[in-house]
């Protein structure tokens, strides 16, 4: 990756950027949830692949497609609640969105995203199909504000081979990722809830956001069983024995900062440390400890935790951590 030493955006430019994001999300010309997914995807990729400079960033459509699949995987599964039949969320105002149908086809063959990834042929084919749709649909329409195109994220003409984020965009996305994520998730949930295909069933249901965006908990018990051996029955933070105390799987980089599960991010902590840490970053001594653990046990973490359906990629996890700690220092 090449980064020029482009200047970072001024405060005024940063505000203008946020204003644009807000306008996009308010413009109301949404026929599917793709635009939300695209904004979230490029934000997460700016964190994983970018730096805190004002440089442009080229994103491969395959990588964006991967983020789409990750975001939609859980939402494509049947939504099960009280006495009703399982229900499939409609993600567009017309026919079911194509990407959802493709993912649902894959789900008939593969129980988890991790299992799907191991079938390289299928996985690559799915990514190509999704990439094509992303390129033809949300990439074309995202920057449309009430009928007018405002190219503030990327220039469509230059983005045929890969999506080229304009200078300063990567910087703003990394700075404001929490705002972008939260706004997009909120609008996305509203869109799904108010979509007339879903409304009858979902009206007033409280746990829709949980289903759509909360970390998936059903395999965390097995992650805990693995980590307890790896950590030799000790709390990751205070080192006390976990033998006679309650413990939980903790997101080392808090979910509120980076809402995607990655295998290397899990540590086991006793209830006291877990609730003390809450949504905060652990102090830097633990960052080092965590990185060392990941290097030392990389192979075992990849082998064991990917089995439970989680993405495992040490470099990606560590880049996210670098970003989070830099942000924390900057924001004191
Ligand atoms: Zn502890």
Coordinates of N, CA, C and O in Angstrom, one line a residue, residues 104-189:
X104 N -28.5 -16.5 0.9 CA -29.5 -17.5 1.4 C -29.2 -18.9 0.6 O -29.3 -19.9 1.2
X105 N -28.9 -18.7 -0.6 CA -28.5 -20.0 -1.4 C -27.3 -20.6 -0.7 O -27.3 -21.8 -0.5
X106 N -26.3 -19.8 -0.4 CA -25.1 -20.3 0.2 C -25.4 -20.9 1.6 O -24.9 -22.0 2.0
X107 N -26.4 -20.3 2.3 CA -26.7 -20.8 3.6 C -27.4 -22.2 3.6 O -27.4 -22.9 4.6
X108 N -27.9 -22.5 2.5 CA -28.5 -23.9 2.4 C -27.4 -25.0 2.4 O -27.6 -26.1 2.7
X109 N -26.2 -24.5 1.9 CA -25.1 -25.5 1.8 C -24.1 -25.4 3.0 O -23.5 -26.4 3.3
X110 N -24.0 -24.2 3.5 CA -23.0 -24.0 4.6 C -23.6 -23.4 5.8 O -24.4 -22.4 5.7
X111 N -23.3 -24.0 7.0 CA -23.9 -23.6 8.2 C -23.4 -22.3 8.7 O -24.1 -21.5 9.3
X112 N -22.1 -22.0 8.5 CA -21.5 -20.8 9.0 C -20.7 -20.1 7.9 O -20.4 -20.8 6.9
X113 N -20.5 -18.9 8.1 CA -19.6 -18.1 7.1 C -18.2 -18.7 7.1 O -17.6 -18.8 6.0
X114 N -17.7 -19.2 8.2 CA -16.4 -19.8 8.2 C -16.4 -21.0 7.4 O -15.4 -21.3 6.6
X115 N -17.4 -21.8 7.4 CA -17.5 -23.0 6.6 C -17.5 -22.7 5.1 O -16.8 -23.3 4.3
X116 N -18.3 -21.7 4.8 CA -18.4 -21.2 3.4 C -17.0 -20.8 2.9 O -16.6 -21.1 1.8
X117 N -16.2 -20.1 3.8 CA -14.9 -19.6 3.3 C -13.9 -20.7 3.0 O -13.0 -20.5 2.2
X118 N -14.1 -21.9 3.6 CA -13.2 -22.9 3.3 C -13.4 -23.5 2.0 O -12.6 -24.2 1.4
X119 N -14.6 -23.3 1.4 CA -14.9 -23.8 0.0 C -14.5 -22.6 -0.9 O -15.3 -21.8 -1.3
X120 N -13.2 -22.6 -1.3 CA -12.6 -21.4 -1.9 C -13.3 -21.1 -3.2 O -13.6 -19.9 -3.5
X121 N -13.7 -22.1 -4.0 CA -14.4 -21.9 -5.3 C -15.7 -21.2 -5.1 O -16.0 -20.2 -5.7
X122 N -16.5 -21.7 -4.2 CA -17.8 -21.2 -3.9 C -17.7 -19.8 -3.3 O -18.4 -18.8 -3.8
X123 N -16.8 -19.6 -2.4 CA -16.6 -18.3 -1.7 C -16.2 -17.3 -2.7 O -16.7 -16.2 -2.7
X124 N -15.2 -17.6 -3.6 CA -14.8 -16.6 -4.6 C -15.9 -16.3 -5.6 O -16.1 -15.1 -6.0
X125 N -16.7 -17.3 -5.9 CA -17.8 -17.0 -6.9 C -18.8 -16.1 -6.2 O -19.3 -15.2 -6.8
X126 N -19.1 -16.4 -5.0 CA -20.1 -15.5 -4.3 C -19.6 -14.1 -4.2 O -20.3 -13.1 -4.4
X127 N -18.3 -14.0 -3.8 CA -17.7 -12.6 -3.7 C -17.8 -11.9 -5.0 O -18.1 -10.7 -5.1
X128 N -17.5 -12.6 -6.1 CA -17.6 -11.9 -7.5 C -19.0 -11.5 -7.8 O -19.3 -10.3 -8.2
X129 N -20.0 -12.3 -7.5 CA -21.4 -12.0 -7.7 C -21.8 -10.8 -6.9 O -22.4 -9.8 -7.4
X130 N -21.5 -10.8 -5.6 CA -21.8 -9.7 -4.8 C -21.1 -8.4 -5.2 O -21.7 -7.3 -5.3
X131 N -19.8 -8.5 -5.6 CA -19.0 -7.4 -6.0 C -19.7 -6.7 -7.2 O -19.8 -5.5 -7.3
X132 N -20.2 -7.5 -8.2 CA -20.8 -7.0 -9.4 C -22.1 -6.2 -9.0 O -22.3 -5.1 -9.5
X133 N -22.9 -6.7 -8.1 CA -24.1 -6.0 -7.7 C -23.7 -4.7 -6.9 O -24.3 -3.7 -7.2
X134 N -22.7 -4.8 -6.1 CA -22.3 -3.6 -5.3 C -21.9 -2.5 -6.3 O -22.2 -1.3 -6.2
X135 N -21.1 -2.9 -7.3 CA -20.6 -1.9 -8.3 C -21.7 -1.3 -9.1 O -21.7 -0.1 -9.5
X136 N -22.7 -2.1 -9.4 CA -23.8 -1.7 -10.3 C -24.9 -0.9 -9.5 O -25.6 -0.1 -10.1
X137 N -25.0 -1.2 -8.3 CA -26.1 -0.6 -7.5 C -25.7 0.5 -6.5 O -25.7 1.7 -6.9
X138 N -25.3 0.1 -5.3 CA -25.1 1.2 -4.3 C -23.9 2.1 -4.7 O -24.0 3.3 -4.4
X139 N -22.9 1.6 -5.3 CA -21.8 2.5 -5.7 C -22.3 3.6 -6.6 O -21.8 4.8 -6.5
X140 N -23.2 3.3 -7.5 CA -23.7 4.3 -8.4 C -24.6 5.3 -7.7 O -24.5 6.4 -8.0
X141 N -25.4 4.8 -6.8 CA -26.5 5.6 -6.3 C -26.2 6.3 -4.9 O -26.9 7.2 -4.5
X142 N -25.1 5.8 -4.2 CA -24.9 6.3 -2.8 C -24.8 7.8 -2.7 O -25.3 8.4 -1.8
X143 N -24.1 8.4 -3.7 CA -23.8 9.9 -3.5 C -24.9 10.7 -4.1 O -24.7 11.9 -4.4
X144 N -26.1 10.1 -4.4 CA -27.2 10.8 -4.9 C -28.0 11.5 -3.9 O -28.6 10.9 -3.0
X145 N -27.9 12.9 -3.9 CA -28.7 13.6 -2.9 C -29.9 14.3 -3.5 O -29.7 15.3 -4.3
X146 N -31.0 13.8 -3.3 CA -32.2 14.4 -3.9 C -32.1 14.6 -5.4 O -32.3 15.7 -5.9
X147 N -31.7 13.6 -6.1 CA -31.6 13.7 -7.6 C -30.3 14.3 -8.1 O -30.0 14.4 -9.3
X148 N -29.4 14.8 -7.2 CA -28.2 15.4 -7.6 C -27.0 14.6 -7.1 O -27.1 14.1 -6.0
X149 N -26.0 14.4 -7.9 CA -24.9 13.6 -7.5 C -23.8 14.5 -6.9 O -23.3 15.4 -7.6
X150 N -23.4 14.2 -5.7 CA -22.4 15.0 -5.0 C -21.2 14.0 -4.7 O -21.3 13.2 -3.8
X151 N -20.2 14.1 -5.5 CA -19.1 13.1 -5.4 C -18.1 13.5 -4.3 O -17.1 14.2 -4.6
X152 N -18.5 13.2 -3.1 CA -17.6 13.6 -2.0 C -16.8 12.4 -1.4 O -15.8 12.5 -0.7
X153 N -17.3 11.2 -1.7 CA -16.6 10.0 -1.2 C -15.6 9.4 -2.3 O -14.5 9.1 -2.0
X154 N -16.1 9.3 -3.5 CA -15.3 8.7 -4.6 C -15.8 9.3 -5.9 O -17.0 9.8 -5.9
X155 N -15.0 9.2 -6.9 CA -15.4 9.7 -8.2 C -15.8 8.5 -9.0 O -15.0 7.6 -9.2
X156 N -17.0 8.4 -9.4 CA -17.5 7.2 -10.1 C -16.7 6.8 -11.3 O -16.4 5.7 -11.6
X157 N -16.4 7.9 -12.1 CA -15.6 7.6 -13.4 C -14.3 6.9 -13.1 O -13.9 6.1 -13.9
X158 N -13.7 7.2 -12.0 CA -12.4 6.6 -11.7 C -12.5 5.3 -11.0 O -11.5 4.6 -10.6
X159 N -13.7 4.9 -10.7 CA -13.9 3.7 -9.8 C -14.3 2.5 -10.5 O -15.1 1.7 -10.0
X160 N -13.9 2.3 -11.7 CA -14.3 1.1 -12.5 C -13.6 -0.2 -12.0 O -14.3 -1.2 -11.8
X161 N -12.3 -0.1 -11.8 CA -11.6 -1.3 -11.4 C -11.6 -1.5 -9.9 O -11.8 -2.6 -9.4
X162 N -11.4 -0.4 -9.1 CA -11.5 -0.5 -7.7 C -12.1 0.8 -7.2 O -12.1 1.8 -8.0
X163 N -12.6 0.8 -6.0 CA -13.3 2.0 -5.5 C -12.2 2.9 -5.0 O -11.5 2.5 -4.0
X164 N -12.1 4.1 -5.5 CA -11.0 5.0 -5.1 C -11.5 6.1 -4.2 O -12.1 7.0 -4.7
X165 N -11.4 5.9 -3.0 CA -11.8 6.9 -2.0 C -11.0 8.2 -2.3 O -9.7 8.1 -2.3
X166 N -11.6 9.3 -2.4 CA -10.9 10.6 -2.6 C -10.0 10.9 -1.5 O -10.2 10.4 -0.3
X167 N -9.0 11.8 -1.7 CA -8.2 12.2 -0.6 C -9.0 12.7 0.5 O -10.1 13.3 0.3
X168 N -8.6 12.5 1.7 CA -9.2 13.0 3.0 C -10.4 12.2 3.4 O -10.8 12.3 4.6
X169 N -10.9 11.3 2.5 CA -12.1 10.5 2.9 C -11.7 9.4 3.9 O -12.4 9.3 4.9
X170 N -10.6 8.7 3.6 CA -10.2 7.7 4.5 C -10.0 8.3 5.9 O -10.4 7.7 6.9
X171 N -9.4 9.4 6.0 CA -9.1 10.1 7.3 C -10.4 10.3 8.0 O -10.6 10.0 9.2
X172 N -11.4 10.9 7.3 CA -12.7 11.2 8.0 C -13.4 9.9 8.4 O -14.0 9.9 9.5
X173 N -13.4 8.9 7.6 CA -14.1 7.7 7.9 C -13.5 7.1 9.2 O -14.2 6.6 10.1
X174 N -12.1 7.1 9.3 CA -11.5 6.6 10.5 C -11.8 7.4 11.7 O -11.9 6.9 12.8
X175 N -11.8 8.7 11.5 CA -12.2 9.6 12.7 C -13.6 9.4 13.2 O -13.8 9.5 14.4
X176 N -14.5 9.3 12.2 CA -15.9 9.3 12.6 C -16.6 8.0 12.4 O -17.8 7.9 12.3
X177 N -15.8 6.9 12.5 CA -16.4 5.6 12.2 C -17.6 5.3 13.2 O -18.6 4.7 12.8
X178 N -17.5 5.7 14.5 CA -18.5 5.3 15.4 C -19.8 6.0 15.0 O -20.9 5.5 15.1
X179 N -19.7 7.3 14.6 CA -20.9 8.0 14.2 C -21.5 7.4 12.9 O -22.7 7.2 12.8
X180 N -20.7 7.1 11.9 CA -21.1 6.5 10.7 C -21.8 5.2 10.9 O -22.9 4.9 10.5
X181 N -21.2 4.4 11.7 CA -21.7 3.0 12.1 C -23.1 3.2 12.7 O -24.1 2.5 12.3
X182 N -23.2 4.1 13.7 CA -24.4 4.2 14.5 C -25.5 4.7 13.6 O -26.7 4.2 13.7
X183 N -25.2 5.8 12.9 CA -26.3 6.4 12.0 C -26.8 5.3 11.0 O -28.0 5.2 10.8
X184 N -25.8 4.7 10.4 CA -26.2 3.7 9.3 C -27.0 2.6 9.9 O -28.0 2.2 9.4
X185 N -26.6 2.0 11.1 CA -27.3 0.9 11.7 C -28.7 1.4 12.1 O -29.7 0.6 11.8
X186 N -28.8 2.6 12.6 CA -30.1 3.0 13.0 C -31.1 3.2 11.8 O -32.2 2.7 11.8
X187 N -30.6 3.8 10.8 CA -31.4 4.0 9.6 C -31.7 2.7 8.9 O -32.8 2.5 8.3
X188 N -30.8 1.8 8.9 CA -30.9 0.4 8.3 C -32.1 -0.3 9.1 O -33.0 -0.9 8.5
X189 N -32.0 -0.3 10.4 CA -33.1 -0.9 11.2 C -34.4 -0.3 10.9 O -35.4 -1.0 10.7

